[in-house]
Amino acid sequence: MLKQRPYLIETLTAIGLIAAPFVLPHLGFAPNTVNRILVWGLFGLGFDILFGFTGLLSFGQSAFYGTGGFVAAYLLTRTGFSSVLGALVIGMIAAAATGYLIGLIALRRTGIYFAMITVAIAEVFYFVEFNPLSDFTGGENGLPGVPTPSFNLGFTTLHFTNGWSLYQFIALCYLIGVVIALRIVRSPVGAIFSAIRDNPLRATAVGHNIHGYKLTAFVIAAAYAGFAGGLLGVLQAFMPPDAFTFETSGQLVMQTAIGGRGTLFGPLVGAAVWLFLQDFLQAAMGLGAAWKLVLGVVFVLLVCFLRGGIIGGLIDLVGWLRGKRSKALAEDVPSVPAVEIGQEATEPEKKSGLVPITAGSVRHDDERMGPILVARGLTKRYGGLVANSDIDFSVNHGELRGIIGPNGAGKSTFFKMLTCEIPPTSGQIVFEGRDITGMRVADVCQLGLTKSYQVNQLFAGLTVRENLTIAALAKLRGKFRLDLFRKLDGVTGLREQVEHTLALVNLTRRADTPVAELAYGEKRRLEIGLALATSPRLLLLDEPLAGMSPRERIETVRLLKSIARDRTMIIIDHDMDSLFELVERVTVLQEGRVLLDGTPEEIKTNAAVQEAYLGGVHGEIAA
């Protein structure tokens, strides 16, 4: 529906803002309350991009709210600056610049440590406003005399004074903020924000610079906060010092949780509930300061029973009502087969370079010869524990290499070193003639070396198609690009890349299914698909058959055989029957060292391998 009507949300928002002055007074909303709700809603737009879409919980947004507000108020009250809109924009820029500098520090940590850093930052800003900078900020008195906006159109002058008159200006600012926020979350950058929220490890592993994108979200949130802070001063004709307080940040978090995070409109709905109840409980009920107790109970109930907030609850209700009908329709959709060997490429696939596998037409990386990956003397120590010791290893272009070894042999550690997830203690890794030792995961993925994980690392909150889109974007856009206002569908080759990968892993029929609803075997195929969507030159598969039923193993082995015809692969797996069927050569690890390297037949009959696996029991390893 949204793809068919791309501006539906913007149009409905505009209609709602136009209708509000005619409807809300009958519901008991005073114009000043509505204006405050819009200011908090605008403040929350940026915070929801940071928290709801990127998954970064910040308790320090008051620092940027106050910075933008006081910069704008200072310009308008102390310097003779006459343009209210210009002052608001300058305040927004000042807040964004502050957010960039703070983000460089705060984003060096994650989770609770990031949140605590933002709390400390807010307290520091509050102290600075009251003491060293009190001559500029007014200290406890704030900055009074902030003017309202006016615009000279030549033939007339528009004055936005107060009440519903000022509402027109604030509503226009909010609408513009919504339009910009929607463009951001619908852009490639917005898609990557959601991937970082769901699984930052995998977002990095497919080739994205997640630190750069986190910093981008942090700056966007700071910019929105700065502009909203300036509007607060305009609304009250006074910039209050409590804009810097921790209570401001806490209220923003609670309003977003009440309304529903990850919706953009959640903060607006939460602010409406918060401010309406505040006015109602204080004025109509005469509770005074006790209104916070009642509001706290309301907040707890909403969080407990509507974990997605009010908007999230409504979305879940609509989804539940449509569930049976959607399920019935899905059962009537014919199955779409995977790309078969011998299938001809379509024109879009040829143009995008995504040529399906054809029998007797194996590219093997443009028929290049020699090693694609060489590891020399790889050693990894954890204190006194040696996980890998002096491993020499090489793989040629187009080769299918298997790695086996008993539990604790160091296979996973070895794989992590090859993909630069962990640095070796000593040794060197060369990929296509380039020393990649010590490089970052995203950088080596951009070079064409990537892996699938033993334990599924998927973007659980997204659909199958959206998962593959995240991986394909890294290939098509590089590890970092600020195309904030570009449409996702406008990325050249993206649709073809995703559709081809869906067909390759036989998930076309499940393309729009949330990951949480997939069967385990489908998740394993998607795990492989995420790696394939980056068009790797060397693909490492860490136990791709782990945990599968016999039928799922057969299907996955068939999949691996088909994709192996077109690329170089290294596979770790404990299912040696399937592994020996797939690969050309096998490397055996034992106690962190290379025990043997040879063909599957040589490995099966080797006494040393039997000793390693069977503890001295003679006989061949079953093939």
Coordinates of C-alpha atoms in Angstrom, one line a residue:
M1 CA 0.0 0.0 0.0
L2 CA 2.8 2.4 0.9
K3 CA 4.7 1.6 -2.2
Q4 CA 1.6 2.2 -4.3
R5 CA 0.9 5.5 -2.4
P6 CA 4.4 6.7 -1.4
Y7 CA 3.2 10.1 0.0
L8 CA 0.2 8.7 1.9
I9 CA 1.6 9.3 5.4
E10 CA 2.8 12.8 4.6
T11 CA -0.6 13.7 3.2
L12 CA -2.5 12.2 6.2
T13 CA -0.1 14.1 8.5
A14 CA -0.8 17.4 6.7
I15 CA -4.6 16.8 6.8
G16 CA -4.4 16.0 10.5
L17 CA -2.4 19.1 11.3
I18 CA -4.9 21.3 9.3
A19 CA -7.9 19.7 11.1
A20 CA -6.3 19.8 14.6
P21 CA -7.4 23.5 15.4
F22 CA -11.0 22.6 14.5
V23 CA -11.2 19.3 16.4
L24 CA -8.9 19.3 19.4
P25 CA -10.5 22.3 21.3
H26 CA -13.7 20.1 21.5
L27 CA -11.6 17.4 23.1
G28 CA -10.3 19.7 25.8
F29 CA -6.9 20.6 24.3
A30 CA -5.8 24.2 24.8
P31 CA -3.8 25.8 22.0
N32 CA -0.7 26.1 24.1
T33 CA -0.9 22.4 25.0
V34 CA -1.2 21.4 21.4
N35 CA 1.9 23.6 20.5
R36 CA 3.9 21.9 23.3
I37 CA 2.8 18.5 22.0
L38 CA 4.2 19.4 18.6
V39 CA 7.5 20.6 20.0
W40 CA 7.9 17.4 21.9
G41 CA 6.8 15.4 18.8
L42 CA 9.5 17.2 16.8
F43 CA 12.0 16.6 19.5
G44 CA 11.0 12.9 19.5
L45 CA 11.3 12.5 15.7
G46 CA 15.1 12.6 15.9
F47 CA 15.2 10.5 19.1
D48 CA 13.0 7.8 17.5
I49 CA 15.5 7.6 14.5
L50 CA 18.2 7.1 17.1
F51 CA 16.4 4.8 19.5
G52 CA 13.5 3.2 17.6
F53 CA 15.3 2.7 14.3
T54 CA 18.9 2.4 15.2
G55 CA 18.5 0.9 18.7
L56 CA 20.7 3.4 20.6
L57 CA 19.1 4.5 23.9
S58 CA 20.4 7.9 24.8
F59 CA 19.5 9.7 28.1
G60 CA 21.4 12.8 27.0
Q61 CA 19.1 14.4 24.4
S62 CA 18.5 17.3 26.8
A63 CA 22.0 18.5 26.1
F64 CA 21.3 19.1 22.5
Y65 CA 17.7 20.3 23.2
G66 CA 19.2 23.0 25.5
T67 CA 22.1 23.8 23.2
G68 CA 20.0 24.5 20.2
G69 CA 17.5 26.4 22.3
F70 CA 20.0 28.6 24.1
V71 CA 22.0 29.4 20.9
A72 CA 18.8 30.5 19.1
A73 CA 17.6 32.4 22.2
Y74 CA 20.9 34.1 22.7
L75 CA 21.0 35.3 19.1
L76 CA 17.5 36.7 19.3
T77 CA 17.8 38.3 22.7
R78 CA 21.4 39.4 23.1
T79 CA 22.8 40.1 19.6
G80 CA 20.0 41.8 17.8
F81 CA 19.6 38.9 15.3
S82 CA 16.2 39.5 13.7
S83 CA 15.4 36.3 11.9
V84 CA 13.7 33.8 14.1
L85 CA 13.8 31.1 11.5
G86 CA 17.5 31.8 10.9
A87 CA 18.3 31.6 14.6
L88 CA 16.4 28.3 14.8
V89 CA 18.5 26.9 12.0
I90 CA 21.8 28.1 13.5
G91 CA 20.8 26.6 16.8
M92 CA 20.0 23.3 15.0
I93 CA 23.5 23.4 13.4
A94 CA 25.1 24.1 16.7
A95 CA 23.3 21.2 18.3
A96 CA 24.3 18.9 15.4
A97 CA 27.9 19.9 15.6
T98 CA 27.8 19.3 19.4
G99 CA 26.2 15.9 18.7
Y100 CA 29.0 15.0 16.3
L101 CA 31.7 15.7 18.9
I102 CA 29.8 14.0 21.7
G103 CA 29.1 11.0 19.4
L104 CA 32.7 10.5 18.7
I105 CA 33.2 9.8 22.4
A106 CA 29.9 8.2 23.5
L107 CA 29.7 5.7 20.5
R108 CA 33.0 4.1 21.5
R109 CA 30.9 2.1 23.9
T110 CA 27.7 0.1 23.4
G111 CA 24.6 -0.9 25.5
I112 CA 24.4 0.3 29.0
Y113 CA 27.8 1.9 28.9
F114 CA 26.7 4.1 26.0
A115 CA 23.5 5.1 27.9
M116 CA 25.5 6.0 31.0
I117 CA 27.9 8.1 29.0
T118 CA 24.9 10.1 27.7
V119 CA 23.6 10.6 31.2
A120 CA 26.9 12.0 32.3
I121 CA 27.0 14.3 29.3
A122 CA 23.6 15.7 30.0
E123 CA 24.7 16.4 33.6
V124 CA 27.9 18.1 32.4
F125 CA 25.9 20.4 30.1
Y126 CA 23.4 21.2 32.9
F127 CA 26.3 22.2 35.1
V128 CA 28.0 24.3 32.4
E129 CA 24.8 26.1 31.7
F130 CA 24.3 27.1 35.3
N131 CA 27.9 28.1 36.1
P132 CA 30.7 28.8 33.6
L133 CA 28.2 30.0 30.9
S134 CA 25.6 31.6 33.1
D135 CA 26.5 35.1 31.6
F136 CA 25.4 33.8 28.2
T137 CA 22.5 31.5 29.3
G138 CA 21.1 33.5 32.1
G139 CA 21.8 30.7 34.6
E140 CA 18.8 30.1 36.8
N141 CA 16.8 32.9 35.1
G142 CA 17.2 31.6 31.6
L143 CA 16.8 33.9 28.6
P144 CA 13.5 35.9 28.5
G145 CA 12.2 38.0 25.6
V146 CA 12.5 35.4 22.8
P147 CA 10.4 36.9 19.9
T148 CA 7.8 35.1 17.8
P149 CA 8.4 34.7 14.1
S150 CA 7.2 37.0 11.4
F151 CA 7.8 37.0 7.6
N152 CA 7.7 40.0 5.3
L153 CA 6.2 38.9 2.0
G154 CA 6.4 42.4 0.4
F155 CA 2.7 42.9 0.1
T156 CA 2.0 41.8 3.6
T157 CA 3.7 40.6 6.8
L158 CA 2.8 37.4 8.5
H159 CA 2.9 37.5 12.3
F160 CA 2.7 34.3 14.4
T161 CA 2.1 35.6 17.8
N162 CA 0.6 33.0 20.2
G163 CA -2.1 30.3 20.5
W164 CA -3.5 29.0 17.3
S165 CA -1.6 31.7 15.3
L166 CA 1.7 30.3 16.5
Y167 CA 0.4 26.8 15.9
Q168 CA 0.5 27.4 12.2
F169 CA 4.3 28.0 12.3
I170 CA 5.0 25.1 14.7
A171 CA 2.8 22.7 12.7
L172 CA 4.6 23.6 9.5
C173 CA 7.9 23.0 11.2
Y174 CA 6.6 19.6 12.4
L175 CA 5.3 18.6 9.0
I176 CA 8.7 19.4 7.4
G177 CA 10.4 17.4 10.2
V178 CA 8.1 14.4 9.4
V179 CA 8.7 14.6 5.7
I180 CA 12.5 14.7 6.3
A181 CA 12.4 11.9 8.8
L182 CA 10.3 9.7 6.5
R183 CA 12.8 10.2 3.7
I184 CA 15.6 9.2 6.0
V185 CA 14.1 6.0 7.3
R186 CA 13.0 5.0 3.7
S187 CA 16.5 5.6 2.3
P188 CA 19.4 3.1 2.2
V189 CA 20.7 4.7 5.3
G190 CA 17.4 4.1 7.1
A191 CA 17.5 0.5 6.1
I192 CA 21.0 0.1 7.6
F193 CA 19.8 1.9 10.8
S194 CA 17.3 -0.9 11.2
A195 CA 19.9 -3.6 10.6
I196 CA 22.1 -2.1 13.2
R197 CA 19.2 -2.1 15.7
D198 CA 18.6 -5.8 15.0
N199 CA 22.1 -7.2 14.7
P200 CA 25.1 -4.8 14.6
L201 CA 27.5 -7.8 14.3
R202 CA 26.0 -9.0 11.1
A203 CA 25.6 -5.5 9.7
T204 CA 29.4 -5.2 10.1
A205 CA 30.0 -8.7 8.7
V206 CA 28.2 -7.9 5.4
G207 CA 30.4 -4.9 4.9
H208 CA 28.8 -1.8 6.5
N209 CA 30.7 0.8 8.6
I210 CA 28.2 0.7 11.5
H211 CA 30.2 3.2 13.6
G212 CA 29.7 5.8 10.8
Y213 CA 26.0 5.1 10.6
K214 CA 25.5 5.2 14.4
L215 CA 27.3 8.6 14.4
T216 CA 25.0 9.7 11.6
A217 CA 21.9 8.8 13.6
F218 CA 23.3 10.5 16.7
V219 CA 23.9 13.7 14.8
I220 CA 20.4 13.6 13.2
A221 CA 18.8 13.2 16.6
A222 CA 20.9 16.1 17.9
A223 CA 19.8 18.3 15.0
Y224 CA 16.1 17.6 15.6
A225 CA 16.6 18.2 19.4
G226 CA 18.3 21.5 18.7
F227 CA 15.6 22.8 16.4
A228 CA 12.9 21.7 18.9
G229 CA 14.8 23.5 21.7
G230 CA 14.7 26.7 19.7
L231 CA 10.9 26.3 19.2
L232 CA 10.5 25.8 22.9
G233 CA 12.0 29.3 23.5
V234 CA 9.8 30.8 20.8
L235 CA 6.7 29.1 22.2
Q236 CA 7.3 30.3 25.8
A237 CA 8.9 33.7 24.8
F238 CA 11.6 32.5 27.3
M239 CA 14.3 29.9 27.1
P240 CA 14.1 27.9 30.4
P241 CA 17.2 26.4 32.1
D242 CA 15.3 23.2 32.8
A243 CA 15.7 22.3 29.1
F244 CA 19.1 20.9 30.1
T245 CA 17.9 18.8 33.0
F246 CA 17.9 15.0 33.0
E247 CA 14.1 15.1 33.6
T248 CA 13.7 16.4 30.1
S249 CA 15.6 13.4 28.6
G250 CA 13.7 11.0 30.8
Q251 CA 10.4 12.5 29.8
L252 CA 11.3 12.1 26.1
V253 CA 12.2 8.4 26.6
M254 CA 8.9 7.8 28.4
Q255 CA 6.8 9.6 25.8
T256 CA 8.4 7.5 23.1
A257 CA 7.8 4.3 24.9
I258 CA 4.2 5.2 25.6
G259 CA 3.5 6.2 21.9
G260 CA 5.6 3.4 20.3
R261 CA 9.2 3.5 19.3
G262 CA 10.2 2.9 15.7
T263 CA 7.1 4.5 14.4
L264 CA 8.2 8.2 14.2
F265 CA 4.7 9.3 15.4
G266 CA 5.1 7.5 18.7
P267 CA 6.7 10.5 20.5
L268 CA 3.9 12.7 19.3
V269 CA 1.2 10.3 20.6
G270 CA 3.2 9.8 23.8
A271 CA 3.5 13.6 24.3
A272 CA -0.2 14.0 23.7
V273 CA -1.0 11.4 26.4
W274 CA 1.6 12.8 28.8
L275 CA 0.7 16.5 28.5
F276 CA -3.1 16.0 28.4
L277 CA -3.0 13.8 31.5
Q278 CA -0.7 16.3 33.2
D279 CA -3.1 19.2 32.6
F280 CA -6.2 17.1 33.4
L281 CA -4.8 15.6 36.6
Q282 CA -3.5 18.9 37.9
A283 CA -6.4 21.2 36.9
A284 CA -9.5 19.0 36.7
M285 CA -8.6 16.5 39.4
G286 CA -6.7 18.9 41.6
L287 CA -3.9 16.4 42.3
G288 CA -1.0 18.9 42.2
A289 CA 2.4 17.3 42.2
A290 CA 0.7 13.9 42.7
W291 CA -0.1 13.8 39.0
K292 CA 3.3 12.2 38.4
L293 CA 2.3 9.2 40.6
V294 CA -0.8 8.6 38.5
L295 CA 1.1 9.1 35.2
G296 CA 3.8 6.7 36.4
V297 CA 1.1 4.0 37.0
V298 CA -0.3 4.7 33.5
F299 CA 3.2 4.3 32.0
V300 CA 3.9 1.0 33.7
L301 CA 0.5 -0.4 32.6
L302 CA 1.2 0.7 29.0
V303 CA 4.7 -0.8 28.9
C304 CA 3.5 -4.1 30.4
F305 CA 0.4 -4.6 28.2
L306 CA 1.4 -2.7 25.1
R307 CA 5.1 -3.4 24.7
G308 CA 5.1 -1.7 21.3
G309 CA 3.4 1.4 22.7
I310 CA 0.0 2.7 21.6
I311 CA 0.8 2.8 17.9
G312 CA 2.5 -0.6 18.1
G313 CA -0.6 -2.0 19.8
L314 CA -2.8 -0.7 17.0
I315 CA -0.5 -2.1 14.4
D316 CA -0.5 -5.5 16.1
L317 CA -4.3 -5.4 16.2
V318 CA -4.6 -4.6 12.5
G319 CA -2.1 -7.4 11.7
W320 CA -4.0 -9.9 13.9
L321 CA -7.2 -9.0 12.1
R322 CA -5.6 -9.5 8.7
G323 CA -3.7 -12.6 9.8
K324 CA -6.1 -15.3 8.8
R325 CA -6.9 -13.8 5.4
S326 CA -3.1 -13.3 4.6
K327 CA -2.4 -16.9 5.6
A328 CA -5.2 -18.2 3.4
L329 CA -3.9 -16.2 0.5
A330 CA -0.3 -17.3 1.1
E331 CA -1.4 -21.0 0.8
D332 CA -2.7 -20.3 -2.7
V333 CA 0.6 -18.8 -3.9
P334 CA 2.5 -21.3 -6.2
S335 CA 6.0 -22.3 -5.2
V336 CA 8.8 -20.5 -7.0
P337 CA 11.7 -22.9 -7.7
A338 CA 15.3 -22.1 -7.0
V339 CA 17.6 -21.2 -9.9
E340 CA 18.5 -24.5 -11.5
I341 CA 21.7 -25.4 -13.2
G342 CA 21.3 -24.8 -16.9
Q343 CA 18.9 -21.9 -16.5
E344 CA 19.6 -18.9 -18.7
A345 CA 20.2 -15.5 -17.3
T346 CA 17.5 -12.8 -17.6
E347 CA 18.4 -9.4 -19.1
P348 CA 18.3 -7.6 -15.7
E349 CA 20.6 -10.2 -14.2
K350 CA 23.0 -9.9 -17.1
K351 CA 23.1 -6.1 -16.8
S352 CA 23.7 -6.2 -13.0
G353 CA 26.4 -8.9 -13.3
L354 CA 24.3 -11.4 -11.5
V355 CA 24.5 -14.3 -14.0
P356 CA 22.8 -17.5 -12.7
I357 CA 24.8 -20.7 -12.7
T358 CA 24.8 -22.5 -16.1
A359 CA 26.0 -26.0 -16.7
G360 CA 29.4 -26.1 -18.3
S361 CA 29.9 -22.4 -17.8
V362 CA 31.9 -22.0 -14.6
R363 CA 33.5 -18.6 -14.2
H364 CA 35.8 -19.5 -11.3
D365 CA 36.6 -15.8 -10.8
D366 CA 37.3 -15.1 -14.5
E367 CA 39.5 -18.3 -14.8
R368 CA 42.2 -16.8 -12.6
M369 CA 44.7 -19.3 -11.4
G370 CA 46.8 -19.6 -8.2
P371 CA 46.0 -18.9 -4.6
I372 CA 43.2 -16.5 -3.7
L373 CA 43.9 -16.8 0.0
V374 CA 47.2 -17.5 1.8
A375 CA 47.8 -17.7 5.5
R376 CA 51.3 -18.0 6.9
G377 CA 52.2 -18.9 10.5
L378 CA 48.8 -18.0 11.9
T379 CA 48.8 -18.2 15.7
K380 CA 46.2 -17.1 18.2
R381 CA 46.9 -17.1 21.9
Y382 CA 44.5 -16.2 24.8
G383 CA 46.9 -15.7 27.7
G384 CA 48.5 -19.1 28.2
L385 CA 45.9 -20.9 25.9
V386 CA 47.0 -21.5 22.3
A387 CA 43.9 -21.7 20.1
N388 CA 45.8 -21.9 16.8
S389 CA 49.5 -22.5 16.4
D390 CA 51.7 -21.7 13.3
I391 CA 49.1 -22.6 10.7
D392 CA 50.0 -22.4 7.0
F393 CA 47.0 -22.6 4.7
S394 CA 46.2 -21.7 1.1
V395 CA 43.2 -21.9 -1.2
N396 CA 43.3 -21.6 -5.0
H397 CA 40.8 -19.7 -7.1
G398 CA 37.7 -21.8 -7.8
E399 CA 38.6 -24.4 -5.2
L400 CA 36.2 -26.1 -2.8
R401 CA 38.1 -26.7 0.5
G402 CA 36.7 -28.4 3.6
I403 CA 38.0 -28.0 7.1
I404 CA 37.3 -30.7 9.7
G405 CA 38.6 -31.5 13.2
P406 CA 37.3 -32.7 16.5
N407 CA 35.6 -30.3 18.9
G408 CA 38.2 -27.9 20.3
A409 CA 40.5 -28.2 17.3
G410 CA 40.4 -24.4 16.7
K411 CA 38.3 -24.4 13.6
S412 CA 36.1 -21.5 14.5
T413 CA 39.0 -19.4 15.8
F414 CA 40.8 -20.1 12.5
F415 CA 37.8 -18.9 10.5
K416 CA 37.5 -15.8 12.6
M417 CA 41.1 -14.9 11.9
L418 CA 40.6 -15.5 8.2
T419 CA 37.7 -13.0 8.1
C420 CA 39.4 -10.6 10.4
E421 CA 36.8 -10.9 13.2
I422 CA 39.7 -11.4 15.6
P423 CA 43.4 -10.4 14.9
P424 CA 46.0 -13.1 15.0
T425 CA 48.7 -13.0 17.7
S426 CA 51.2 -13.6 14.9
G427 CA 51.2 -14.6 11.3
Q428 CA 50.0 -13.1 8.0
I429 CA 46.9 -13.4 5.9
V430 CA 47.0 -12.4 2.2
F431 CA 43.8 -12.2 0.1
E432 CA 44.2 -11.8 -3.7
G433 CA 47.7 -10.6 -3.2
R434 CA 46.8 -8.0 -0.6
D435 CA 47.9 -8.3 3.1
I436 CA 44.6 -8.1 5.1
T437 CA 46.1 -8.9 8.5
G438 CA 44.6 -6.7 11.1
M439 CA 42.0 -5.2 8.7
R440 CA 38.4 -4.7 9.9
V441 CA 35.6 -7.1 9.0
A442 CA 33.7 -4.6 6.9
D443 CA 36.8 -3.8 4.9
V444 CA 37.6 -7.4 4.0
C445 CA 34.0 -8.0 3.1
Q446 CA 34.2 -5.1 0.7
L447 CA 37.2 -6.8 -0.8
G448 CA 35.1 -9.9 -1.4
L449 CA 35.8 -12.2 1.5
T450 CA 32.8 -13.0 3.7
K451 CA 31.3 -15.9 5.8
S452 CA 28.1 -17.4 7.1
Y453 CA 27.9 -18.1 10.8
Q454 CA 27.5 -21.4 12.7
V455 CA 24.8 -19.8 14.8
N456 CA 22.4 -17.8 12.6
Q457 CA 23.1 -14.1 12.6
L458 CA 20.1 -12.7 10.9
F459 CA 18.2 -9.4 11.2
A460 CA 15.3 -10.9 13.2
G461 CA 13.0 -7.8 13.1
L462 CA 13.1 -7.7 9.2
T463 CA 11.6 -9.8 6.4
V464 CA 13.7 -12.1 4.2
R465 CA 13.8 -9.6 1.4
E466 CA 14.9 -6.8 3.8
N467 CA 17.6 -9.0 5.2
L468 CA 19.1 -9.6 1.7
T469 CA 18.6 -5.9 0.9
I470 CA 20.9 -5.0 3.8
A471 CA 23.7 -7.3 2.5
A472 CA 23.2 -6.2 -1.1
L473 CA 23.5 -2.5 -0.2
A474 CA 27.0 -3.1 1.2
K475 CA 28.1 -4.5 -2.1
L476 CA 26.4 -1.8 -4.3
R477 CA 27.1 1.3 -2.1
G478 CA 30.3 0.5 -0.3
K479 CA 30.7 0.5 3.4
F480 CA 29.5 4.0 4.1
R481 CA 27.5 6.6 2.1
L482 CA 25.2 9.4 3.3
D483 CA 22.5 9.1 0.7
L484 CA 19.9 10.1 3.3
F485 CA 17.3 11.3 0.8
R486 CA 17.7 8.7 -1.9
K487 CA 14.9 6.2 -2.4
L488 CA 15.8 2.6 -1.6
D489 CA 14.4 1.4 -4.9
G490 CA 16.7 3.9 -6.6
V491 CA 19.9 2.0 -5.9
T492 CA 21.0 0.6 -9.2
G493 CA 21.0 -3.2 -9.4
L494 CA 19.5 -3.6 -5.9
R495 CA 16.3 -5.3 -6.9
E496 CA 18.0 -7.6 -9.3
Q497 CA 20.6 -8.6 -6.7
V498 CA 18.0 -9.3 -4.1
E499 CA 15.7 -11.2 -6.4
H500 CA 18.5 -13.4 -7.8
T501 CA 19.7 -14.2 -4.3
L502 CA 16.2 -15.1 -3.2
A503 CA 15.9 -17.5 -6.1
L504 CA 19.4 -18.9 -5.5
V505 CA 18.5 -19.9 -1.9
N506 CA 15.0 -20.9 -2.8
L507 CA 13.3 -18.3 -0.7
T508 CA 11.4 -16.3 -3.3
R509 CA 8.1 -17.6 -2.0
R510 CA 9.0 -16.4 1.5
A511 CA 10.5 -13.1 0.5
D512 CA 8.1 -10.9 2.5
T513 CA 7.9 -13.3 5.5
P514 CA 9.4 -12.0 8.8
V515 CA 12.5 -13.9 9.8
A516 CA 10.8 -15.0 13.1
E517 CA 8.3 -17.0 11.1
L518 CA 10.8 -19.0 9.1
A519 CA 11.5 -22.7 9.7
Y520 CA 15.1 -23.5 10.9
G521 CA 16.2 -24.8 7.5
E522 CA 14.9 -21.7 5.8
K523 CA 16.9 -19.6 8.3
R524 CA 20.0 -21.5 7.5
R525 CA 19.5 -20.9 3.8
L526 CA 18.9 -17.2 4.5
E527 CA 22.1 -17.2 6.6
I528 CA 24.0 -18.4 3.5
G529 CA 22.0 -16.0 1.3
L530 CA 23.2 -13.0 3.4
A531 CA 26.8 -13.9 2.5
L532 CA 25.9 -14.6 -1.2
A533 CA 24.1 -11.2 -1.6
T534 CA 27.5 -9.5 -1.1
S535 CA 28.8 -11.3 -4.2
P536 CA 31.9 -12.7 -2.5
R537 CA 34.9 -13.9 -4.3
L538 CA 35.7 -16.2 -1.4
L539 CA 32.9 -17.6 0.7
L540 CA 33.5 -19.2 4.1
L541 CA 30.7 -21.4 5.5
D542 CA 30.8 -22.2 9.2
E543 CA 28.8 -25.4 9.7
P544 CA 26.1 -24.7 7.2
L545 CA 24.4 -28.0 8.0
A546 CA 24.4 -27.7 11.8
G547 CA 21.1 -28.6 13.5
M548 CA 19.3 -29.6 10.3
S549 CA 16.9 -32.5 9.8
P550 CA 17.9 -35.1 7.2
R551 CA 15.6 -33.6 4.6
E552 CA 16.9 -30.1 5.2
R553 CA 20.5 -31.4 4.9
I554 CA 19.7 -32.9 1.5
E555 CA 18.2 -29.6 0.3
T556 CA 21.1 -27.5 1.7
V557 CA 23.7 -29.8 0.1
R558 CA 22.0 -29.4 -3.2
L559 CA 22.1 -25.6 -2.7
L560 CA 25.8 -25.7 -1.8
K561 CA 26.6 -27.8 -4.9
S562 CA 24.8 -25.2 -7.1
I563 CA 26.4 -22.1 -5.6
A564 CA 29.9 -23.8 -5.4
R565 CA 30.0 -24.0 -9.2
D566 CA 30.5 -20.2 -9.4
R567 CA 32.8 -19.3 -6.6
T568 CA 35.6 -20.3 -4.2
M569 CA 34.4 -21.7 -1.0
I570 CA 35.8 -23.0 2.3
I571 CA 33.4 -25.1 4.4
I572 CA 33.6 -26.3 8.0
D573 CA 31.1 -29.0 9.0
H574 CA 30.9 -32.0 11.3
D575 CA 28.7 -33.9 8.7
M576 CA 31.6 -35.5 7.0
D577 CA 29.4 -37.6 4.6
S578 CA 28.0 -34.4 3.1
L579 CA 31.3 -32.5 3.3
F580 CA 33.3 -35.1 1.5
E581 CA 30.6 -35.1 -1.2
L582 CA 31.0 -31.4 -1.7
V583 CA 34.7 -30.5 -1.5
E584 CA 37.8 -31.3 -3.5
R585 CA 40.4 -31.1 -0.7
V586 CA 40.2 -31.3 3.1
T587 CA 42.3 -29.7 5.8
V588 CA 42.3 -31.5 9.2
L589 CA 42.9 -29.4 12.3
Q590 CA 43.8 -30.9 15.6
E591 CA 44.7 -29.0 18.8
G592 CA 45.1 -25.8 16.8
R593 CA 47.5 -27.2 14.2
V594 CA 47.2 -28.6 10.7
L595 CA 47.2 -32.4 11.0
L596 CA 46.7 -33.3 7.4
D597 CA 45.8 -31.8 4.0
G598 CA 44.5 -34.0 1.2
T599 CA 41.7 -35.3 -0.9
P600 CA 38.6 -36.7 0.7
E601 CA 39.7 -40.3 -0.1
E602 CA 43.1 -39.7 1.5
I603 CA 41.5 -38.2 4.6
K604 CA 39.1 -41.1 5.0
T605 CA 41.8 -43.8 5.1
N606 CA 44.4 -41.8 7.1
A607 CA 45.3 -43.4 10.4
A608 CA 46.2 -40.1 12.1
V609 CA 42.8 -38.7 11.3
Q610 CA 41.2 -41.9 12.6
E611 CA 43.2 -41.5 15.8
A612 CA 42.1 -37.9 16.2
Y613 CA 38.4 -38.7 15.7
L614 CA 38.1 -42.2 17.1
G615 CA 40.8 -42.3 19.7
G616 CA 42.7 -45.1 18.1
V617 CA 39.8 -47.2 16.9
H618 CA 40.9 -48.5 13.5
G619 CA 38.8 -48.4 10.4
E620 CA 37.8 -45.9 7.8
I621 CA 35.8 -42.8 8.5
A622 CA 32.4 -43.4 7.0
A623 CA 32.0 -41.7 3.7

